[in-house]
mmCIF file of C-alpha atoms in Angstrom:
data_model
loop_
_atom_site.group_PDB
_atom_site.id
_atom_site.type_symbol
_atom_site.label_atom_id
_atom_site.label_comp_id
_atom_site.label_asym_id
_atom_site.label_seq_id
_atom_site.Cartn_x
_atom_site.Cartn_y
_atom_site.Cartn_z
ATOM 1 C CA MET H 1 85.531 98.976 92.303
ATOM 2 C CA ASN H 2 88.021 101.290 94.065
ATOM 3 C CA GLU H 3 91.211 100.613 95.497
ATOM 4 C CA THR H 4 90.977 101.475 99.252
ATOM 5 C CA CYS H 5 94.471 99.827 99.571
ATOM 6 C CA ASP H 6 95.545 102.667 97.247
ATOM 7 C CA ALA H 7 93.548 105.691 97.698
ATOM 8 C CA LEU H 8 94.660 109.062 96.308
ATOM 9 C CA SER H 9 95.607 110.042 99.600
ATOM 10 C CA THR H 10 98.443 107.971 100.108
ATOM 11 C CA ASN H 11 101.750 109.775 100.031
ATOM 12 C CA GLY H 12 103.987 106.895 100.684
ATOM 13 C CA ASP H 13 107.259 106.198 99.058
ATOM 14 C CA LEU H 14 107.480 105.354 95.283
ATOM 15 C CA LEU H 15 106.645 101.431 94.745
ATOM 16 C CA PRO H 16 109.794 99.524 93.543
ATOM 17 C CA TRP H 17 107.898 98.304 90.645
ATOM 18 C CA HIS H 18 106.922 101.728 89.442
ATOM 19 C CA GLN H 19 110.727 102.768 89.121
ATOM 20 C CA ALA H 20 111.297 102.483 85.300
ATOM 21 C CA MET H 21 107.959 103.988 84.706
ATOM 22 C CA TRP H 22 108.986 106.813 86.884
ATOM 23 C CA SER H 23 111.982 107.154 84.901
ATOM 24 C CA ARG H 24 109.872 107.933 81.941
ATOM 25 C CA TYR H 25 107.274 110.236 83.097
ATOM 26 C CA ARG H 26 109.743 111.971 85.283
ATOM 27 C CA ARG H 27 111.991 112.670 82.374
ATOM 28 C CA LEU H 28 108.775 114.025 80.116
ATOM 29 C CA ALA H 29 107.805 116.428 82.941
ATOM 30 C CA ASP H 30 111.471 117.457 83.211
ATOM 31 C CA GLU H 31 111.228 118.265 79.334
ATOM 32 C CA ARG H 32 107.826 119.622 79.160
ATOM 33 C CA ARG H 33 106.424 116.886 76.966
ATOM 34 C CA LEU H 34 104.239 115.362 79.284
ATOM 35 C CA PRO H 35 100.905 114.450 77.253
ATOM 36 C CA HIS H 36 97.961 116.524 78.649
ATOM 37 C CA ALA H 37 95.706 113.521 79.324
ATOM 38 C CA LEU H 38 97.252 110.329 80.914
ATOM 39 C CA LEU H 39 94.976 107.204 81.368
ATOM 40 C CA MET H 40 96.070 105.175 84.281
ATOM 41 C CA ALA H 41 94.839 101.447 84.225
ATOM 42 C CA GLY H 42 95.354 98.095 85.615
ATOM 43 C CA ILE H 43 93.947 95.681 87.993
ATOM 44 C CA PRO H 44 93.116 96.864 91.909
ATOM 45 C CA GLY H 45 96.098 96.678 94.208
ATOM 46 C CA VAL H 46 99.185 97.618 91.725
ATOM 47 C CA GLY H 47 99.305 101.081 92.943
ATOM 48 C CA LYS H 48 98.239 103.421 89.832
ATOM 49 C CA ARG H 49 96.599 105.591 92.418
ATOM 50 C CA MET H 50 100.006 106.204 94.598
ATOM 51 C CA PHE H 51 101.844 106.506 91.001
ATOM 52 C CA ALA H 52 99.179 109.315 89.808
ATOM 53 C CA ASN H 53 98.993 111.033 93.330
ATOM 54 C CA TRP H 54 103.082 111.088 93.155
ATOM 55 C CA LEU H 55 103.528 112.101 89.427
ATOM 56 C CA ALA H 56 100.944 115.444 90.469
ATOM 57 C CA ARG H 57 103.185 116.245 93.392
ATOM 58 C CA TYR H 58 105.995 116.201 91.054
ATOM 59 C CA VAL H 59 104.832 118.354 88.541
ATOM 60 C CA LEU H 60 103.338 120.821 91.406
ATOM 61 C CA CYS H 61 106.879 120.930 93.267
ATOM 62 C CA GLN H 62 108.848 123.982 93.239
ATOM 63 C CA SER H 63 112.289 122.400 93.647
ATOM 64 C CA PRO H 64 112.430 118.970 92.817
ATOM 65 C CA VAL H 65 115.374 116.929 94.339
ATOM 66 C CA ALA H 66 117.020 114.035 92.349
ATOM 67 C CA GLY H 67 114.118 113.337 90.239
ATOM 68 C CA MET H 68 111.421 113.271 93.117
ATOM 69 C CA PRO H 69 109.140 116.000 94.559
ATOM 70 C CA CYS H 70 111.137 117.869 97.239
ATOM 71 C CA ASP H 71 108.417 117.425 100.101
ATOM 72 C CA ALA H 72 109.936 120.821 101.703
ATOM 73 C CA CYS H 73 108.606 123.719 99.342
ATOM 74 C CA HIS H 74 105.031 125.562 100.084
ATOM 75 C CA ALA H 75 103.714 123.585 96.838
ATOM 76 C CA CYS H 76 104.438 120.142 98.367
ATOM 77 C CA HIS H 77 103.241 121.165 101.604
ATOM 78 C CA LEU H 78 99.726 121.907 100.256
ATOM 79 C CA SER H 79 99.984 118.621 97.823
ATOM 80 C CA LEU H 80 100.520 116.420 101.030
ATOM 81 C CA ALA H 81 97.720 118.221 102.827
ATOM 82 C CA GLN H 82 95.632 118.032 99.678
ATOM 83 C CA THR H 83 94.983 121.540 99.734
ATOM 84 C CA HIS H 84 96.739 122.766 96.770
ATOM 85 C CA PRO H 85 94.810 125.116 94.295
ATOM 86 C CA ASP H 86 96.069 123.712 91.444
ATOM 87 C CA LEU H 87 95.382 120.220 91.958
ATOM 88 C CA ARG H 88 91.616 118.855 91.808
ATOM 89 C CA ARG H 89 90.390 115.825 92.629
ATOM 90 C CA VAL H 90 87.143 114.328 91.054
ATOM 91 C CA SER H 91 85.356 111.542 92.609
ATOM 92 C CA PRO H 92 81.568 110.813 93.214
ATOM 93 C CA GLU H 93 80.069 113.227 95.521
ATOM 94 C CA GLU H 94 79.054 111.706 98.902
ATOM 95 C CA LYS H 95 75.925 109.288 98.795
ATOM 96 C CA SER H 96 76.509 108.947 94.823
ATOM 97 C CA SER H 97 78.295 106.192 93.015
ATOM 98 C CA VAL H 98 78.794 107.890 89.688
ATOM 99 C CA ILE H 99 80.983 111.325 88.651
ATOM 100 C CA LYS H 100 78.239 113.799 87.608
ATOM 101 C CA ILE H 101 78.005 116.357 84.510
ATOM 102 C CA GLU H 102 78.272 119.334 86.617
ATOM 103 C CA GLN H 103 81.460 118.316 88.862
ATOM 104 C CA ILE H 104 83.096 118.031 84.705
ATOM 105 C CA ARG H 105 81.978 121.505 84.113
ATOM 106 C CA ASP H 106 83.212 122.506 86.988
ATOM 107 C CA CYS H 107 86.661 120.880 86.142
ATOM 108 C CA HIS H 108 86.868 122.576 82.934
ATOM 109 C CA GLU H 109 86.487 125.995 84.477
ATOM 110 C CA PHE H 110 89.082 125.190 86.886
ATOM 111 C CA VAL H 111 91.539 124.339 84.065
ATOM 112 C CA MET H 112 90.775 127.464 82.180
ATOM 113 C CA GLN H 113 91.555 129.817 85.069
ATOM 114 C CA SER H 114 95.383 130.523 85.283
ATOM 115 C CA GLY H 115 97.015 128.712 88.050
ATOM 116 C CA GLN H 116 97.773 130.176 91.177
ATOM 117 C CA GLN H 117 101.308 128.798 91.646
ATOM 118 C CA GLY H 118 102.789 129.243 88.271
ATOM 119 C CA HIS H 119 102.783 125.587 87.677
ATOM 120 C CA TYR H 120 100.657 122.758 86.174
ATOM 121 C CA LYS H 121 97.236 122.482 86.951
ATOM 122 C CA VAL H 122 96.284 118.794 87.834
ATOM 123 C CA VAL H 123 93.142 117.215 87.872
ATOM 124 C CA LEU H 124 92.553 113.417 89.045
ATOM 125 C CA PHE H 125 89.516 111.621 88.141
ATOM 126 C CA ASP H 126 88.693 108.523 90.112
ATOM 127 C CA PRO H 127 87.468 106.521 89.562
ATOM 128 C CA ALA H 128 86.942 107.479 85.789
ATOM 129 C CA GLU H 129 84.868 104.725 84.318
ATOM 130 C CA VAL H 130 81.870 105.861 87.020
ATOM 131 C CA MET H 131 81.321 109.079 84.642
ATOM 132 C CA MET H 132 77.594 109.105 83.574
ATOM 133 C CA ARG H 133 77.553 109.089 79.652
ATOM 134 C CA ALA H 134 76.733 112.977 79.784
ATOM 135 C CA ALA H 135 79.796 113.699 81.972
ATOM 136 C CA ALA H 136 82.065 111.679 79.733
ATOM 137 C CA ASN H 137 80.679 113.756 76.920
ATOM 138 C CA ALA H 138 81.490 116.784 78.707
ATOM 139 C CA LEU H 139 84.950 115.616 79.714
ATOM 140 C CA LEU H 140 85.568 115.239 75.530
ATOM 141 C CA LYS H 141 85.573 119.327 75.180
ATOM 142 C CA THR H 142 88.535 119.317 77.835
ATOM 143 C CA LEU H 143 90.495 116.772 76.389
ATOM 144 C CA GLU H 144 90.208 118.087 73.037
ATOM 145 C CA GLU H 145 91.422 121.532 73.734
ATOM 146 C CA PRO H 146 93.489 121.651 77.204
ATOM 147 C CA PRO H 147 94.994 124.694 77.929
ATOM 148 C CA ALA H 148 98.873 124.654 78.416
ATOM 149 C CA LYS H 149 100.402 123.082 81.195
ATOM 150 C CA THR H 150 97.279 121.206 82.045
ATOM 151 C CA LEU H 151 97.968 117.728 83.340
ATOM 152 C CA LEU H 152 94.480 115.485 83.273
ATOM 153 C CA ILE H 153 95.116 112.043 84.993
ATOM 154 C CA LEU H 154 92.027 109.634 84.842
ATOM 155 C CA ILE H 155 92.505 106.466 86.933
ATOM 156 C CA THR H 156 90.315 103.099 86.044
ATOM 157 C CA ASP H 157 90.281 99.474 87.110
ATOM 158 C CA CYS H 158 88.736 98.617 83.824
ATOM 159 C CA GLN H 159 89.148 100.779 81.291
ATOM 160 C CA GLY H 160 86.854 98.982 79.100
ATOM 161 C CA LEU H 161 83.778 100.713 80.797
ATOM 162 C CA LEU H 162 85.184 103.969 79.541
ATOM 163 C CA LEU H 163 83.618 105.665 76.245
ATOM 164 C CA PRO H 164 86.183 104.559 73.206
ATOM 165 C CA THR H 165 86.280 108.416 72.388
ATOM 166 C CA ILE H 166 87.694 109.125 75.934
ATOM 167 C CA ARG H 167 90.447 106.495 75.857
ATOM 168 C CA SER H 168 91.602 107.732 72.105
ATOM 169 C CA ARG H 169 92.477 111.027 73.732
ATOM 170 C CA CYS H 170 94.586 109.814 76.620
ATOM 171 C CA GLN H 171 97.996 108.245 76.435
ATOM 172 C CA VAL H 172 97.182 104.842 78.308
ATOM 173 C CA VAL H 173 99.470 103.929 81.036
ATOM 174 C CA ASP H 174 99.257 100.257 81.865
ATOM 175 C CA PHE H 175 99.626 99.115 85.426
ATOM 176 C CA ALA H 176 100.683 95.370 85.495
ATOM 177 C CA ALA H 177 101.101 93.248 88.617
ATOM 178 C CA PRO H 178 105.165 93.102 89.350
ATOM 179 C CA PRO H 179 106.809 89.650 89.512
ATOM 180 C CA GLN H 180 105.507 87.302 92.450
ATOM 181 C CA ASP H 181 109.100 87.189 94.121
ATOM 182 C CA GLN H 182 109.020 90.960 93.936
ATOM 183 C CA GLY H 183 105.589 91.449 95.511
ATOM 184 C CA LEU H 184 106.636 88.948 98.154
ATOM 185 C CA SER H 185 109.669 91.126 99.246
ATOM 186 C CA TRP H 186 107.821 94.146 99.570
ATOM 187 C CA LEU H 187 105.063 92.270 101.555
ATOM 188 C CA ALA H 188 107.726 90.681 103.614
ATOM 189 C CA GLN H 189 108.687 93.983 104.848
ATOM 190 C CA ARG H 190 105.410 94.921 106.214
ATOM 191 C CA TYR H 191 103.900 91.840 107.371
ATOM 192 C CA ASP H 192 104.865 88.973 109.208
ATOM 193 C CA SER H 193 102.649 86.340 108.069
ATOM 194 C CA ALA H 194 103.130 83.086 106.225
ATOM 195 C CA ASP H 195 100.166 83.758 104.193
ATOM 196 C CA ALA H 196 101.673 86.421 102.074
ATOM 197 C CA GLN H 197 102.024 84.024 99.089
ATOM 198 C CA VAL H 198 98.402 82.697 99.327
ATOM 199 C CA ALA H 199 97.314 86.485 99.474
ATOM 200 C CA LEU H 200 99.054 87.346 96.488
ATOM 201 C CA GLN H 201 97.694 84.206 94.579
ATOM 202 C CA LEU H 202 94.153 85.414 95.604
ATOM 203 C CA HIS H 203 94.996 88.641 94.283
ATOM 204 C CA ALA H 204 96.608 88.205 91.037
ATOM 205 C CA ASN H 205 100.011 89.050 92.169
ATOM 206 C CA ALA H 206 98.468 92.685 93.153
ATOM 207 C CA PRO H 207 100.934 93.456 96.220
ATOM 208 C CA LEU H 208 98.335 96.407 97.943
ATOM 209 C CA LYS H 209 95.503 94.089 97.510
ATOM 210 C CA ALA H 210 97.500 91.256 99.167
ATOM 211 C CA GLY H 211 98.570 93.553 102.052
ATOM 212 C CA LEU H 212 95.090 94.651 102.760
ATOM 213 C CA ALA H 213 93.891 91.152 102.648
ATOM 214 C CA LEU H 214 96.468 90.205 105.269
ATOM 215 C CA GLU H 215 95.669 93.190 107.245
ATOM 216 C CA GLN H 216 91.564 92.267 107.371
ATOM 217 C CA GLY H 217 91.903 88.643 107.728
ATOM 218 C CA GLU H 218 90.889 87.572 104.162
ATOM 219 C CA ILE H 219 93.198 84.281 104.406
ATOM 220 C CA GLU H 220 90.906 82.996 107.227
ATOM 221 C CA ARG H 221 87.787 83.650 105.163
ATOM 222 C CA THR H 222 89.576 81.947 101.777
ATOM 223 C CA LYS H 223 89.784 78.983 104.241
ATOM 224 C CA VAL H 224 86.227 78.827 105.432
ATOM 225 C CA MET H 225 84.956 79.593 102.018
ATOM 226 C CA THR H 226 87.106 76.381 100.567
ATOM 227 C CA ASP H 227 85.786 74.251 103.341
ATOM 228 C CA ALA H 228 82.286 75.157 102.149
ATOM 229 C CA LEU H 229 82.833 74.538 98.305
ATOM 230 C CA ALA H 230 84.286 71.332 99.428
ATOM 231 C CA SER H 231 81.108 70.372 101.248
ATOM 232 C CA LEU H 232 79.041 71.630 98.341
ATOM 233 C CA LEU H 233 81.024 69.450 96.027
ATOM 234 C CA LYS H 234 80.339 66.209 98.357
ATOM 235 C CA ARG H 235 76.853 67.565 98.084
ATOM 236 C CA GLN H 236 76.785 68.025 102.174
ATOM 237 C CA LEU H 237 75.581 71.603 101.411
ATOM 238 C CA LEU H 238 73.068 73.198 98.817
ATOM 239 C CA PRO H 239 74.461 75.926 96.401
ATOM 240 C CA SER H 240 71.932 78.455 97.964
ATOM 241 C CA GLU H 241 73.565 77.871 101.293
ATOM 242 C CA VAL H 242 76.866 78.377 100.275
ATOM 243 C CA ALA H 243 75.909 81.507 98.194
ATOM 244 C CA GLN H 244 74.432 82.945 101.039
ATOM 245 C CA SER H 245 77.115 82.036 103.843
ATOM 246 C CA TRP H 246 79.722 83.354 101.147
ATOM 247 C CA LEU H 247 78.166 86.795 100.507
ATOM 248 C CA LYS H 248 77.350 87.408 104.368
ATOM 249 C CA LEU H 249 81.211 86.658 104.815
ATOM 250 C CA VAL H 250 82.697 88.491 101.999
ATOM 251 C CA GLY H 251 80.048 91.077 101.445
ATOM 252 C CA GLU H 252 80.704 92.038 97.819
ATOM 253 C CA PRO H 253 79.788 89.761 94.945
ATOM 254 C CA GLU H 254 82.218 91.061 92.697
ATOM 255 C CA THR H 255 85.229 90.383 95.072
ATOM 256 C CA LEU H 256 83.731 86.571 95.745
ATOM 257 C CA ILE H 257 83.367 86.139 92.153
ATOM 258 C CA ARG H 258 87.146 87.322 91.917
ATOM 259 C CA THR H 259 88.235 84.756 94.323
ATOM 260 C CA LEU H 260 86.238 82.084 92.335
ATOM 261 C CA VAL H 261 87.923 83.033 89.188
ATOM 262 C CA SER H 262 91.368 83.018 91.074
ATOM 263 C CA TRP H 263 90.782 79.434 92.204
ATOM 264 C CA MET H 264 89.646 78.070 88.825
ATOM 265 C CA GLN H 265 92.699 79.772 87.083
ATOM 266 C CA ALA H 266 94.882 77.645 89.560
ATOM 267 C CA THR H 267 93.072 74.658 89.046
ATOM 268 C CA ILE H 268 93.332 75.079 85.059
ATOM 269 C CA ARG H 269 97.404 75.595 85.537
ATOM 270 C CA TYR H 270 97.568 72.418 87.566
ATOM 271 C CA ALA H 271 95.380 70.559 85.065
ATOM 272 C CA ALA H 272 97.966 71.699 82.227
ATOM 273 C CA THR H 273 100.961 71.091 83.841
ATOM 274 C CA ARG H 274 100.296 68.922 86.772
ATOM 275 C CA GLU H 275 103.010 70.865 88.809
ATOM 276 C CA THR H 276 101.892 70.733 92.181
ATOM 277 C CA HIS H 277 103.163 74.276 93.400
ATOM 278 C CA ARG H 278 100.290 75.453 91.333
ATOM 279 C CA LEU H 279 97.679 74.595 93.816
ATOM 280 C CA ASP H 280 99.555 73.983 97.145
ATOM 281 C CA TRP H 281 99.060 77.641 98.061
ATOM 282 C CA LEU H 282 95.563 77.450 98.236
ATOM 283 C CA PRO H 283 93.758 76.186 101.277
ATOM 284 C CA GLY H 284 91.649 73.092 100.445
ATOM 285 C CA HIS H 285 93.770 72.196 97.518
ATOM 286 C CA ALA H 286 93.116 68.512 97.685
ATOM 287 C CA ILE H 287 89.538 69.430 96.231
ATOM 288 C CA PHE H 288 90.949 71.602 93.538
ATOM 289 C CA ARG H 289 93.214 69.103 92.415
ATOM 290 C CA TYR H 290 90.578 66.166 91.969
ATOM 291 C CA LEU H 291 88.793 68.647 90.161
ATOM 292 C CA ALA H 292 91.683 69.074 87.725
ATOM 293 C CA GLU H 293 92.006 65.430 87.228
ATOM 294 C CA LYS H 294 88.560 64.529 86.820
ATOM 295 C CA ASN H 295 87.766 67.147 83.938
ATOM 296 C CA ASP H 296 89.249 68.243 80.891
ATOM 297 C CA ALA H 297 90.683 71.745 80.034
ATOM 298 C CA ARG H 298 87.682 72.556 77.994
ATOM 299 C CA ARG H 299 84.941 72.252 80.849
ATOM 300 C CA LEU H 300 87.449 73.821 83.546
ATOM 301 C CA PHE H 301 87.445 77.225 81.022
ATOM 302 C CA LEU H 302 83.934 77.170 79.986
ATOM 303 C CA VAL H 303 83.380 77.528 83.899
ATOM 304 C CA GLN H 304 85.813 80.263 84.136
ATOM 305 C CA ASP H 305 84.073 81.937 81.048
ATOM 306 C CA GLU H 306 81.058 81.760 82.773
ATOM 307 C CA MET H 307 82.579 83.630 85.636
ATOM 308 C CA MET H 308 84.200 86.310 83.719
ATOM 309 C CA GLU H 309 80.786 86.714 82.177
ATOM 310 C CA ALA H 310 79.169 87.043 85.537
ATOM 311 C CA LEU H 311 81.633 89.977 86.754
ATOM 312 C CA ASP H 312 81.023 91.765 83.105
ATOM 313 C CA PHE H 313 77.126 91.615 83.826
ATOM 314 C CA LEU H 314 77.420 92.466 87.504
ATOM 315 C CA GLN H 315 79.289 95.836 86.175
ATOM 316 C CA ARG H 316 76.640 96.259 83.730
ATOM 317 C CA SER H 317 73.536 95.891 86.021
ATOM 318 C CA ASN H 318 72.593 95.452 89.450
ATOM 319 C CA PRO H 319 71.419 91.349 89.495
ATOM 320 C CA ASN H 320 70.395 89.656 92.689
ATOM 321 C CA ALA H 321 73.683 88.463 93.786
ATOM 322 C CA THR H 322 72.649 85.342 95.665
ATOM 323 C CA LEU H 323 71.268 83.693 92.638
ATOM 324 C CA LEU H 324 74.025 84.810 90.484
ATOM 325 C CA ILE H 325 76.617 83.105 92.940
ATOM 326 C CA GLU H 326 74.331 80.393 93.231
ATOM 327 C CA ARG H 327 74.158 80.067 89.488
ATOM 328 C CA LEU H 328 77.847 79.883 89.421
ATOM 329 C CA LEU H 329 78.027 77.579 92.164
ATOM 330 C CA TYR H 330 76.039 74.827 90.139
ATOM 331 C CA SER H 331 78.685 75.203 87.235
ATOM 332 C CA TRP H 332 81.183 73.982 89.878
ATOM 333 C CA LEU H 333 79.117 71.183 90.934
ATOM 334 C CA GLU H 334 78.670 69.880 87.769
ATOM 335 C CA LEU H 335 82.436 69.289 87.238
ATOM 336 C CA MET H 336 81.897 66.358 89.915
ATOM 337 C CA PRO H 337 81.873 63.127 88.426
ATOM 338 C CA ARG H 338 78.333 61.591 89.143
ATOM 339 C CA LYS H 339 78.237 58.219 90.930
ATOM 340 C CA GLY H 340 78.490 55.278 88.444
ATOM 341 C CA GLY H 341 79.537 57.687 85.889
#
């Protein structure tokens, strides 16, 4: 799933948790030792697309200042306007969900031509995991025999979906979520909200996703969802009713399942530690505390594993979303002690 909160077109400042990584890759660029292909991988919302965009601007800049793109030269103006002739972005075309082989062939022709500005030629593939197999195989030719001063940047939320032959020909740059206190500090500078910690917890400490959640009222939706889960576990609603209402509220089944995973992970952490702060951030936390106290860790992990398998299945096929969510809700329901049990 593409990070709408972290689009390639973003021209903002370098994110604070990227400073150490930036120092390394800026130095490699200055010393002309950049790998010809980088695979930037990590969960949505940690800023890998912003970093990729920043690096592209830097290597194309004609007069970097203090280890940063100057934003004043002709090349920077073109990069910021997304019209630089030596910068190409490869994404699914309109009304398509995949990167096609024709796009990769065009890209190969692009990198084989001499650069118009005399610096690097840069291609960003986003999201790289949606390349069709034929397209991925065609990209191997470019990865194996790249012209000098060529930088290929593949960006992915799920590197496991890329062909091993693609991954092996790139230097992998892992983007982890920053420490929670750093994420909270960044959010506090941009959002006047008491729900920042909830948003971070719901999105695995990914600040950009958390910020988008605050902008789009996701925390209020979470409260509605946890209320519905409590009603389900009290057998006041059916799994089918809850699944349909959640999908109508959230829209994307992948986002919905990831939300359920975050709830279960918080429940497991509380079950292991009995530390209240593990759950207090979550709306309706009493029901999750109850599940943690009534089930052993093995049962909780089994439900988490089932949700992770559902995510994998969702990425590989096109199942009936309502039935998929409904099946997971039955697993949650089975965590409730039976009357007289």
